[in-house]
Amino acid sequence: RSINGCQSGQSDTIHIIMSSSPLHRALGLVTSQVPETTFEFYSDAALGVAFLATAIIAAKRMSYSRSQGGAETTVVTAFYSLILLTATLRTIWLIVPSTFWSPYYTPHAVMAFDPDHPEWFLKFLEVLLVGAGSLCLFSIFILILVYWADILKKYFYPGARRSKPMVTFLVLVSVLLIVQILNATLFLMKNYSTEGMILVNAVTLSLVSLVCVCEITIFSHRFRTVLKTLGAINQVSTESQVKRIVWITVTGNLFFFTRAFIETIFAVMLVVYWHKYGSVAEV
């Protein structure tokens, strides 16, 4: 009996020690997270394959555009280069299993250089990867808008001085890139966690989306006016060009409006839950 009692006491002591250990707390936190479902895994894989196919097509188009040479092909090459970068970054993010980046599938706050969460660096890389992909995706539409603005300025303000559209494009993209760099720097300086990085990206993308919706709508209306006027002057049908502009406008506005709506809702949810719980793990 004394032996059995001693063994029972030892097991209780070990259980108490284990329950208070960081390892036990970490295991409990992992088991409390919602695991990735089979459907989510295969849907991510399917999207990854689709983006991979897009990257291959964009690479071929970019190579063909570069082989043509000439200054007029610069914008076309840049356009397909951005599509290639976007598709490649999205392919990497979607094909790599989520468990590679973090053991948690639901949102989880991780601070930089946290010894209790050695996975913080991979989670940091994941946020950077997603942010870089979004930056390249938005750059595609920014490139279109910049060249639209340059063409419209040429017709509406013939004598006005025009800056090079590619320089304007690089300046705008550089501003968004600086925001990403500042966001990463503030995270590494432990000003906020990975949740803060996601929140900054959500707010930034929602604002950029709203601006792009307004700009695309205004430029599209002016562009159709110019095309119809040129068609009437030259006695040439511009119906196909007008339809193409309308298609780009509808597609761009649908994308940006949806993105702005989703990112805004996401940002509001993060702020509310962060204010209420001090974390967004409950989302």
mmCIF file with all atom_site columns, C-alpha atoms in Angstrom, residues 47-223:
data_model
loop_
_atom_site.group_PDB
_atom_site.id
_atom_site.type_symbol
_atom_site.label_atom_id
_atom_site.label_alt_id
_atom_site.label_comp_id
_atom_site.label_asym_id
_atom_site.label_entity_id
_atom_site.label_seq_id
_atom_site.pdbx_PDB_ins_code
_atom_site.Cartn_x
_atom_site.Cartn_y
_atom_site.Cartn_z
_atom_site.occupancy
_atom_site.B_iso_or_equiv
_atom_site.pdbx_formal_charge
_atom_site.auth_seq_id
_atom_site.auth_comp_id
_atom_site.auth_asym_id
_atom_site.auth_atom_id
_atom_site.pdbx_PDB_model_num
ATOM 1   C CA . LEU A 1 47  ? -6.370  27.563 -56.451 1.00 0.00 ? 47  LEU A CA 1
ATOM 2   C CA . GLY A 1 48  ? -2.607  27.086 -56.294 1.00 0.00 ? 48  GLY A CA 1
ATOM 3   C CA . VAL A 1 49  ? -2.667  25.031 -59.495 1.00 0.00 ? 49  VAL A CA 1
ATOM 4   C CA . ALA A 1 50  ? -4.834  27.683 -61.184 1.00 0.00 ? 50  ALA A CA 1
ATOM 5   C CA . PHE A 1 51  ? -2.382  30.433 -60.228 1.00 0.00 ? 51  PHE A CA 1
ATOM 6   C CA . LEU A 1 52  ? 0.499   28.247 -61.419 1.00 0.00 ? 52  LEU A CA 1
ATOM 7   C CA . ALA A 1 53  ? -1.156  27.943 -64.840 1.00 0.00 ? 53  ALA A CA 1
ATOM 8   C CA . THR A 1 54  ? -1.653  31.718 -64.878 1.00 0.00 ? 54  THR A CA 1
ATOM 9   C CA . ALA A 1 55  ? 2.033   32.224 -64.054 1.00 0.00 ? 55  ALA A CA 1
ATOM 10  C CA . ILE A 1 56  ? 3.098   29.970 -66.930 1.00 0.00 ? 56  ILE A CA 1
ATOM 11  C CA . ILE A 1 57  ? 0.871   31.808 -69.417 1.00 0.00 ? 57  ILE A CA 1
ATOM 12  C CA . ALA A 1 58  ? 2.062   35.204 -68.163 1.00 0.00 ? 58  ALA A CA 1
ATOM 13  C CA . ALA A 1 59  ? 5.699   34.100 -68.464 1.00 0.00 ? 59  ALA A CA 1
ATOM 14  C CA . LYS A 1 60  ? 5.160   33.104 -72.100 1.00 0.00 ? 60  LYS A CA 1
ATOM 15  C CA . ARG A 1 61  ? 3.391   36.384 -72.908 1.00 0.00 ? 61  ARG A CA 1
ATOM 16  C CA . MET A 1 62  ? 6.102   38.382 -71.158 1.00 0.00 ? 62  MET A CA 1
ATOM 17  C CA . SER A 1 63  ? 8.843   36.554 -73.055 1.00 0.00 ? 63  SER A CA 1
ATOM 18  C CA . TYR A 1 64  ? 7.070   37.171 -76.363 1.00 0.00 ? 64  TYR A CA 1
ATOM 19  C CA . SER A 1 65  ? 6.581   40.869 -75.553 1.00 0.00 ? 65  SER A CA 1
ATOM 20  C CA . ARG A 1 66  ? 10.259  41.307 -74.674 1.00 0.00 ? 66  ARG A CA 1
ATOM 21  C CA . SER A 1 67  ? 11.322  39.644 -77.922 1.00 0.00 ? 67  SER A CA 1
ATOM 22  C CA . GLN A 1 68  ? 9.380   42.227 -79.938 1.00 0.00 ? 68  GLN A CA 1
ATOM 23  C CA . GLY A 1 69  ? 11.463  45.127 -78.648 1.00 0.00 ? 69  GLY A CA 1
ATOM 24  C CA . GLY A 1 70  ? 10.574  48.777 -78.926 1.00 0.00 ? 70  GLY A CA 1
ATOM 25  C CA . ALA A 1 71  ? 9.483   51.385 -76.402 1.00 0.00 ? 71  ALA A CA 1
ATOM 26  C CA . GLU A 1 72  ? 5.780   50.669 -76.985 1.00 0.00 ? 72  GLU A CA 1
ATOM 27  C CA . THR A 1 73  ? 6.159   47.127 -75.653 1.00 0.00 ? 73  THR A CA 1
ATOM 28  C CA . THR A 1 74  ? 7.535   48.290 -72.291 1.00 0.00 ? 74  THR A CA 1
ATOM 29  C CA . VAL A 1 75  ? 4.116   48.686 -70.687 1.00 0.00 ? 75  VAL A CA 1
ATOM 30  C CA . VAL A 1 76  ? 2.958   45.329 -72.067 1.00 0.00 ? 76  VAL A CA 1
ATOM 31  C CA . THR A 1 77  ? 6.057   43.602 -70.675 1.00 0.00 ? 77  THR A CA 1
ATOM 32  C CA . ALA A 1 78  ? 5.527   45.301 -67.304 1.00 0.00 ? 78  ALA A CA 1
ATOM 33  C CA . PHE A 1 79  ? 1.872   44.248 -67.329 1.00 0.00 ? 79  PHE A CA 1
ATOM 34  C CA . TYR A 1 80  ? 2.652   40.553 -67.842 1.00 0.00 ? 80  TYR A CA 1
ATOM 35  C CA . SER A 1 81  ? 5.601   40.752 -65.436 1.00 0.00 ? 81  SER A CA 1
ATOM 36  C CA . LEU A 1 82  ? 3.263   41.913 -62.671 1.00 0.00 ? 82  LEU A CA 1
ATOM 37  C CA . ILE A 1 83  ? 0.814   39.124 -63.477 1.00 0.00 ? 83  ILE A CA 1
ATOM 38  C CA . LEU A 1 84  ? 3.695   36.642 -63.334 1.00 0.00 ? 84  LEU A CA 1
ATOM 39  C CA . LEU A 1 85  ? 4.856   37.938 -59.944 1.00 0.00 ? 85  LEU A CA 1
ATOM 40  C CA . THR A 1 86  ? 1.329   37.937 -58.526 1.00 0.00 ? 86  THR A CA 1
ATOM 41  C CA . ALA A 1 87  ? 0.564   34.428 -59.731 1.00 0.00 ? 87  ALA A CA 1
ATOM 42  C CA . THR A 1 88  ? 3.919   33.078 -58.518 1.00 0.00 ? 88  THR A CA 1
ATOM 43  C CA . LEU A 1 89  ? 3.552   34.534 -55.013 1.00 0.00 ? 89  LEU A CA 1
ATOM 44  C CA . ARG A 1 90  ? -0.026  33.308 -54.726 1.00 0.00 ? 90  ARG A CA 1
ATOM 45  C CA . THR A 1 91  ? 1.012   29.849 -55.959 1.00 0.00 ? 91  THR A CA 1
ATOM 46  C CA . ILE A 1 92  ? 3.684   29.554 -53.279 1.00 0.00 ? 92  ILE A CA 1
ATOM 47  C CA . TRP A 1 93  ? 1.282   30.691 -50.556 1.00 0.00 ? 93  TRP A CA 1
ATOM 48  C CA . LEU A 1 94  ? -1.541  28.363 -51.604 1.00 0.00 ? 94  LEU A CA 1
ATOM 49  C CA . ILE A 1 95  ? 0.420   25.226 -52.447 1.00 0.00 ? 95  ILE A CA 1
ATOM 50  C CA . VAL A 1 96  ? 2.547   25.265 -49.284 1.00 0.00 ? 96  VAL A CA 1
ATOM 51  C CA . PRO A 1 97  ? 0.418   23.706 -46.481 1.00 0.00 ? 97  PRO A CA 1
ATOM 52  C CA . SER A 1 98  ? -0.747  26.146 -43.821 1.00 0.00 ? 98  SER A CA 1
ATOM 53  C CA . THR A 1 99  ? 0.837   23.977 -41.122 1.00 0.00 ? 99  THR A CA 1
ATOM 54  C CA . PHE A 1 100 ? 4.242   24.887 -42.557 1.00 0.00 ? 100 PHE A CA 1
ATOM 55  C CA . TRP A 1 101 ? 3.776   28.523 -41.610 1.00 0.00 ? 101 TRP A CA 1
ATOM 56  C CA . SER A 1 102 ? 2.146   27.985 -38.239 1.00 0.00 ? 102 SER A CA 1
ATOM 57  C CA . PRO A 1 103 ? 0.582   25.157 -36.186 1.00 0.00 ? 103 PRO A CA 1
ATOM 58  C CA . TYR A 1 104 ? -2.476  27.371 -35.759 1.00 0.00 ? 104 TYR A CA 1
ATOM 59  C CA . TYR A 1 105 ? -5.077  27.590 -38.506 1.00 0.00 ? 105 TYR A CA 1
ATOM 60  C CA . THR A 1 106 ? -7.251  30.200 -36.773 1.00 0.00 ? 106 THR A CA 1
ATOM 61  C CA . PRO A 1 107 ? -5.863  33.739 -36.204 1.00 0.00 ? 107 PRO A CA 1
ATOM 62  C CA . HIS A 1 108 ? -3.209  33.761 -33.520 1.00 0.00 ? 108 HIS A CA 1
ATOM 63  C CA . ALA A 1 109 ? -1.155  36.641 -32.174 1.00 0.00 ? 109 ALA A CA 1
ATOM 64  C CA . VAL A 1 110 ? 2.611   36.104 -32.321 1.00 0.00 ? 110 VAL A CA 1
ATOM 65  C CA . MET A 1 111 ? 5.172   38.696 -31.288 1.00 0.00 ? 111 MET A CA 1
ATOM 66  C CA . ALA A 1 112 ? 8.586   38.991 -32.906 1.00 0.00 ? 112 ALA A CA 1
ATOM 67  C CA . PHE A 1 113 ? 11.475  37.149 -31.245 1.00 0.00 ? 113 PHE A CA 1
ATOM 68  C CA . ASP A 1 114 ? 9.082   35.390 -28.844 1.00 0.00 ? 114 ASP A CA 1
ATOM 69  C CA . PRO A 1 115 ? 10.942  32.372 -27.364 1.00 0.00 ? 115 PRO A CA 1
ATOM 70  C CA . ASP A 1 116 ? 7.615   30.697 -26.518 1.00 0.00 ? 116 ASP A CA 1
ATOM 71  C CA . HIS A 1 117 ? 6.580   30.850 -30.185 1.00 0.00 ? 117 HIS A CA 1
ATOM 72  C CA . PRO A 1 118 ? 9.552   29.864 -32.364 1.00 0.00 ? 118 PRO A CA 1
ATOM 73  C CA . GLU A 1 119 ? 7.205   29.763 -35.351 1.00 0.00 ? 119 GLU A CA 1
ATOM 74  C CA . TRP A 1 120 ? 6.946   33.584 -35.281 1.00 0.00 ? 120 TRP A CA 1
ATOM 75  C CA . PHE A 1 121 ? 9.467   33.948 -38.111 1.00 0.00 ? 121 PHE A CA 1
ATOM 76  C CA . LEU A 1 122 ? 7.553   31.665 -40.494 1.00 0.00 ? 122 LEU A CA 1
ATOM 77  C CA . LYS A 1 123 ? 4.305   33.438 -39.617 1.00 0.00 ? 123 LYS A CA 1
ATOM 78  C CA . PHE A 1 124 ? 6.068   36.730 -40.313 1.00 0.00 ? 124 PHE A CA 1
ATOM 79  C CA . LEU A 1 125 ? 7.204   35.421 -43.705 1.00 0.00 ? 125 LEU A CA 1
ATOM 80  C CA . GLU A 1 126 ? 3.648   34.306 -44.499 1.00 0.00 ? 126 GLU A CA 1
ATOM 81  C CA . VAL A 1 127 ? 2.248   37.778 -43.801 1.00 0.00 ? 127 VAL A CA 1
ATOM 82  C CA . LEU A 1 128 ? 5.004   39.295 -45.959 1.00 0.00 ? 128 LEU A CA 1
ATOM 83  C CA . LEU A 1 129 ? 4.248   36.798 -48.745 1.00 0.00 ? 129 LEU A CA 1
ATOM 84  C CA . VAL A 1 130 ? 0.543   37.610 -48.716 1.00 0.00 ? 130 VAL A CA 1
ATOM 85  C CA . GLY A 1 131 ? 1.272   41.338 -48.580 1.00 0.00 ? 131 GLY A CA 1
ATOM 86  C CA . ALA A 1 132 ? 3.715   41.149 -51.496 1.00 0.00 ? 132 ALA A CA 1
ATOM 87  C CA . GLY A 1 133 ? 1.178   39.210 -53.563 1.00 0.00 ? 133 GLY A CA 1
ATOM 88  C CA . SER A 1 134 ? -1.518  41.797 -52.866 1.00 0.00 ? 134 SER A CA 1
ATOM 89  C CA . LEU A 1 135 ? 0.915   44.602 -53.722 1.00 0.00 ? 135 LEU A CA 1
ATOM 90  C CA . CYS A 1 136 ? 1.711   43.029 -57.108 1.00 0.00 ? 136 CYS A CA 1
ATOM 91  C CA . LEU A 1 137 ? -1.993  42.406 -57.771 1.00 0.00 ? 137 LEU A CA 1
ATOM 92  C CA . PHE A 1 138 ? -2.941  46.014 -57.087 1.00 0.00 ? 138 PHE A CA 1
ATOM 93  C CA . SER A 1 139 ? 0.047   47.198 -59.124 1.00 0.00 ? 139 SER A CA 1
ATOM 94  C CA . ILE A 1 140 ? -1.506  45.650 -62.238 1.00 0.00 ? 140 ILE A CA 1
ATOM 95  C CA . PHE A 1 141 ? -4.543  47.934 -62.002 1.00 0.00 ? 141 PHE A CA 1
ATOM 96  C CA . ILE A 1 142 ? -2.445  50.901 -60.914 1.00 0.00 ? 142 ILE A CA 1
ATOM 97  C CA . LEU A 1 143 ? -0.365  50.480 -64.084 1.00 0.00 ? 143 LEU A CA 1
ATOM 98  C CA . ILE A 1 144 ? -3.528  50.544 -66.212 1.00 0.00 ? 144 ILE A CA 1
ATOM 99  C CA . LEU A 1 145 ? -4.883  53.613 -64.420 1.00 0.00 ? 145 LEU A CA 1
ATOM 100 C CA . VAL A 1 146 ? -1.619  55.524 -64.775 1.00 0.00 ? 146 VAL A CA 1
ATOM 101 C CA . TYR A 1 147 ? -1.494  54.985 -68.536 1.00 0.00 ? 147 TYR A CA 1
ATOM 102 C CA . TRP A 1 148 ? -5.184  55.795 -68.869 1.00 0.00 ? 148 TRP A CA 1
ATOM 103 C CA . ALA A 1 149 ? -4.574  59.066 -67.014 1.00 0.00 ? 149 ALA A CA 1
ATOM 104 C CA . ASP A 1 150 ? -1.654  59.902 -69.321 1.00 0.00 ? 150 ASP A CA 1
ATOM 105 C CA . ILE A 1 151 ? -3.701  59.275 -72.470 1.00 0.00 ? 151 ILE A CA 1
ATOM 106 C CA . LEU A 1 152 ? -6.664  61.284 -71.188 1.00 0.00 ? 152 LEU A CA 1
ATOM 107 C CA . LYS A 1 153 ? -4.419  64.173 -70.188 1.00 0.00 ? 153 LYS A CA 1
ATOM 108 C CA . LYS A 1 154 ? -3.052  64.206 -73.706 1.00 0.00 ? 154 LYS A CA 1
ATOM 109 C CA . TYR A 1 155 ? -6.545  64.709 -75.192 1.00 0.00 ? 155 TYR A CA 1
ATOM 110 C CA . PHE A 1 156 ? -8.192  66.884 -72.533 1.00 0.00 ? 156 PHE A CA 1
ATOM 111 C CA . TYR A 1 157 ? -5.145  69.072 -71.810 1.00 0.00 ? 157 TYR A CA 1
ATOM 112 C CA . PRO A 1 158 ? -3.047  69.084 -75.008 1.00 0.00 ? 158 PRO A CA 1
ATOM 113 C CA . GLY A 1 159 ? -0.627  71.810 -73.904 1.00 0.00 ? 159 GLY A CA 1
ATOM 114 C CA . ALA A 1 160 ? -0.119  70.586 -70.362 1.00 0.00 ? 160 ALA A CA 1
ATOM 115 C CA . ARG A 1 161 ? 3.170   69.094 -69.314 1.00 0.00 ? 161 ARG A CA 1
ATOM 116 C CA . ARG A 1 162 ? 2.922   65.337 -68.795 1.00 0.00 ? 162 ARG A CA 1
ATOM 117 C CA . SER A 1 163 ? 5.206   63.278 -66.596 1.00 0.00 ? 163 SER A CA 1
ATOM 118 C CA . LYS A 1 164 ? 6.316   59.859 -67.750 1.00 0.00 ? 164 LYS A CA 1
ATOM 119 C CA . PRO A 1 165 ? 3.599   57.351 -66.791 1.00 0.00 ? 165 PRO A CA 1
ATOM 120 C CA . MET A 1 166 ? 6.113   54.669 -65.823 1.00 0.00 ? 166 MET A CA 1
ATOM 121 C CA . VAL A 1 167 ? 7.779   57.077 -63.373 1.00 0.00 ? 167 VAL A CA 1
ATOM 122 C CA . THR A 1 168 ? 4.375   57.880 -61.845 1.00 0.00 ? 168 THR A CA 1
ATOM 123 C CA . PHE A 1 169 ? 3.632   54.180 -61.578 1.00 0.00 ? 169 PHE A CA 1
ATOM 124 C CA . LEU A 1 170 ? 6.928   53.462 -59.823 1.00 0.00 ? 170 LEU A CA 1
ATOM 125 C CA . VAL A 1 171 ? 6.330   56.317 -57.361 1.00 0.00 ? 171 VAL A CA 1
ATOM 126 C CA . LEU A 1 172 ? 2.868   55.034 -56.431 1.00 0.00 ? 172 LEU A CA 1
ATOM 127 C CA . VAL A 1 173 ? 4.052   51.463 -56.036 1.00 0.00 ? 173 VAL A CA 1
ATOM 128 C CA . SER A 1 174 ? 7.025   52.666 -53.993 1.00 0.00 ? 174 SER A CA 1
ATOM 129 C CA . VAL A 1 175 ? 4.647   54.364 -51.553 1.00 0.00 ? 175 VAL A CA 1
ATOM 130 C CA . LEU A 1 176 ? 2.757   51.089 -51.040 1.00 0.00 ? 176 LEU A CA 1
ATOM 131 C CA . LEU A 1 177 ? 6.064   49.251 -50.708 1.00 0.00 ? 177 LEU A CA 1
ATOM 132 C CA . ILE A 1 178 ? 7.210   51.699 -48.021 1.00 0.00 ? 178 ILE A CA 1
ATOM 133 C CA . VAL A 1 179 ? 3.999   50.992 -46.108 1.00 0.00 ? 179 VAL A CA 1
ATOM 134 C CA . GLN A 1 180 ? 4.808   47.280 -46.228 1.00 0.00 ? 180 GLN A CA 1
ATOM 135 C CA . ILE A 1 181 ? 8.379   47.892 -45.059 1.00 0.00 ? 181 ILE A CA 1
ATOM 136 C CA . LEU A 1 182 ? 7.221   50.133 -42.194 1.00 0.00 ? 182 LEU A CA 1
ATOM 137 C CA . ASN A 1 183 ? 4.656   47.521 -41.220 1.00 0.00 ? 183 ASN A CA 1
ATOM 138 C CA . ALA A 1 184 ? 7.332   44.812 -41.055 1.00 0.00 ? 184 ALA A CA 1
ATOM 139 C CA . THR A 1 185 ? 9.723   47.133 -39.197 1.00 0.00 ? 185 THR A CA 1
ATOM 140 C CA . LEU A 1 186 ? 7.153   47.983 -36.527 1.00 0.00 ? 186 LEU A CA 1
ATOM 141 C CA . PHE A 1 187 ? 6.466   44.277 -36.064 1.00 0.00 ? 187 PHE A CA 1
ATOM 142 C CA . LEU A 1 188 ? 10.176  43.483 -35.654 1.00 0.00 ? 188 LEU A CA 1
ATOM 143 C CA . MET A 1 189 ? 10.433  46.347 -33.153 1.00 0.00 ? 189 MET A CA 1
ATOM 144 C CA . LYS A 1 190 ? 7.668   44.610 -31.144 1.00 0.00 ? 190 LYS A CA 1
ATOM 145 C CA . ASN A 1 191 ? 5.207   47.478 -31.501 1.00 0.00 ? 191 ASN A CA 1
ATOM 146 C CA . TYR A 1 192 ? 2.480   44.964 -32.362 1.00 0.00 ? 192 TYR A CA 1
ATOM 147 C CA . SER A 1 193 ? 1.976   41.309 -33.220 1.00 0.00 ? 193 SER A CA 1
ATOM 148 C CA . THR A 1 194 ? 1.246   39.550 -36.511 1.00 0.00 ? 194 THR A CA 1
ATOM 149 C CA . GLU A 1 195 ? -2.392  40.531 -35.944 1.00 0.00 ? 195 GLU A CA 1
ATOM 150 C CA . GLY A 1 196 ? -1.294  44.164 -36.151 1.00 0.00 ? 196 GLY A CA 1
ATOM 151 C CA . MET A 1 197 ? 0.454   43.479 -39.464 1.00 0.00 ? 197 MET A CA 1
ATOM 152 C CA . ILE A 1 198 ? -2.696  41.876 -40.866 1.00 0.00 ? 198 ILE A CA 1
ATOM 153 C CA . LEU A 1 199 ? -4.787  44.826 -39.645 1.00 0.00 ? 199 LEU A CA 1
ATOM 154 C CA . VAL A 1 200 ? -2.464  47.373 -41.304 1.00 0.00 ? 200 VAL A CA 1
ATOM 155 C CA . ASN A 1 201 ? -2.602  45.448 -44.577 1.00 0.00 ? 201 ASN A CA 1
ATOM 156 C CA . ALA A 1 202 ? -6.397  45.238 -44.416 1.00 0.00 ? 202 ALA A CA 1
ATOM 157 C CA . VAL A 1 203 ? -6.809  48.981 -43.835 1.00 0.00 ? 203 VAL A CA 1
ATOM 158 C CA . THR A 1 204 ? -4.269  49.855 -46.552 1.00 0.00 ? 204 THR A CA 1
ATOM 159 C CA . LEU A 1 205 ? -5.870  47.600 -49.165 1.00 0.00 ? 205 LEU A CA 1
ATOM 160 C CA . SER A 1 206 ? -9.388  48.804 -48.374 1.00 0.00 ? 206 SER A CA 1
ATOM 161 C CA . LEU A 1 207 ? -8.321  52.450 -48.846 1.00 0.00 ? 207 LEU A CA 1
ATOM 162 C CA . VAL A 1 208 ? -6.453  51.709 -52.079 1.00 0.00 ? 208 VAL A CA 1
ATOM 163 C CA . SER A 1 209 ? -9.466  49.742 -53.361 1.00 0.00 ? 209 SER A CA 1
ATOM 164 C CA . LEU A 1 210 ? -11.839 52.661 -52.730 1.00 0.00 ? 210 LEU A CA 1
ATOM 165 C CA . VAL A 1 211 ? -9.493  55.073 -54.539 1.00 0.00 ? 211 VAL A CA 1
ATOM 166 C CA . CYS A 1 212 ? -9.183  52.684 -57.503 1.00 0.00 ? 212 CYS A CA 1
ATOM 167 C CA . VAL A 1 213 ? -12.989 52.309 -57.761 1.00 0.00 ? 213 VAL A CA 1
ATOM 168 C CA . CYS A 1 214 ? -13.371 56.083 -58.052 1.00 0.00 ? 214 CYS A CA 1
ATOM 169 C CA . GLU A 1 215 ? -10.483 56.490 -60.490 1.00 0.00 ? 215 GLU A CA 1
ATOM 170 C CA . ILE A 1 216 ? -11.575 53.641 -62.777 1.00 0.00 ? 216 ILE A CA 1
ATOM 171 C CA . THR A 1 217 ? -15.136 55.006 -62.953 1.00 0.00 ? 217 THR A CA 1
ATOM 172 C CA . ILE A 1 218 ? -13.991 58.553 -63.792 1.00 0.00 ? 218 ILE A CA 1
ATOM 173 C CA . PHE A 1 219 ? -11.344 57.487 -66.322 1.00 0.00 ? 219 PHE A CA 1
ATOM 174 C CA . SER A 1 220 ? -13.679 55.011 -67.986 1.00 0.00 ? 220 SER A CA 1
ATOM 175 C CA . HIS A 1 221 ? -16.331 57.673 -68.594 1.00 0.00 ? 221 HIS A CA 1
ATOM 176 C CA . ARG A 1 222 ? -13.752 60.070 -70.055 1.00 0.00 ? 222 ARG A CA 1
ATOM 177 C CA . PHE A 1 223 ? -12.181 57.336 -72.162 1.00 0.00 ? 223 PHE A CA 1
#
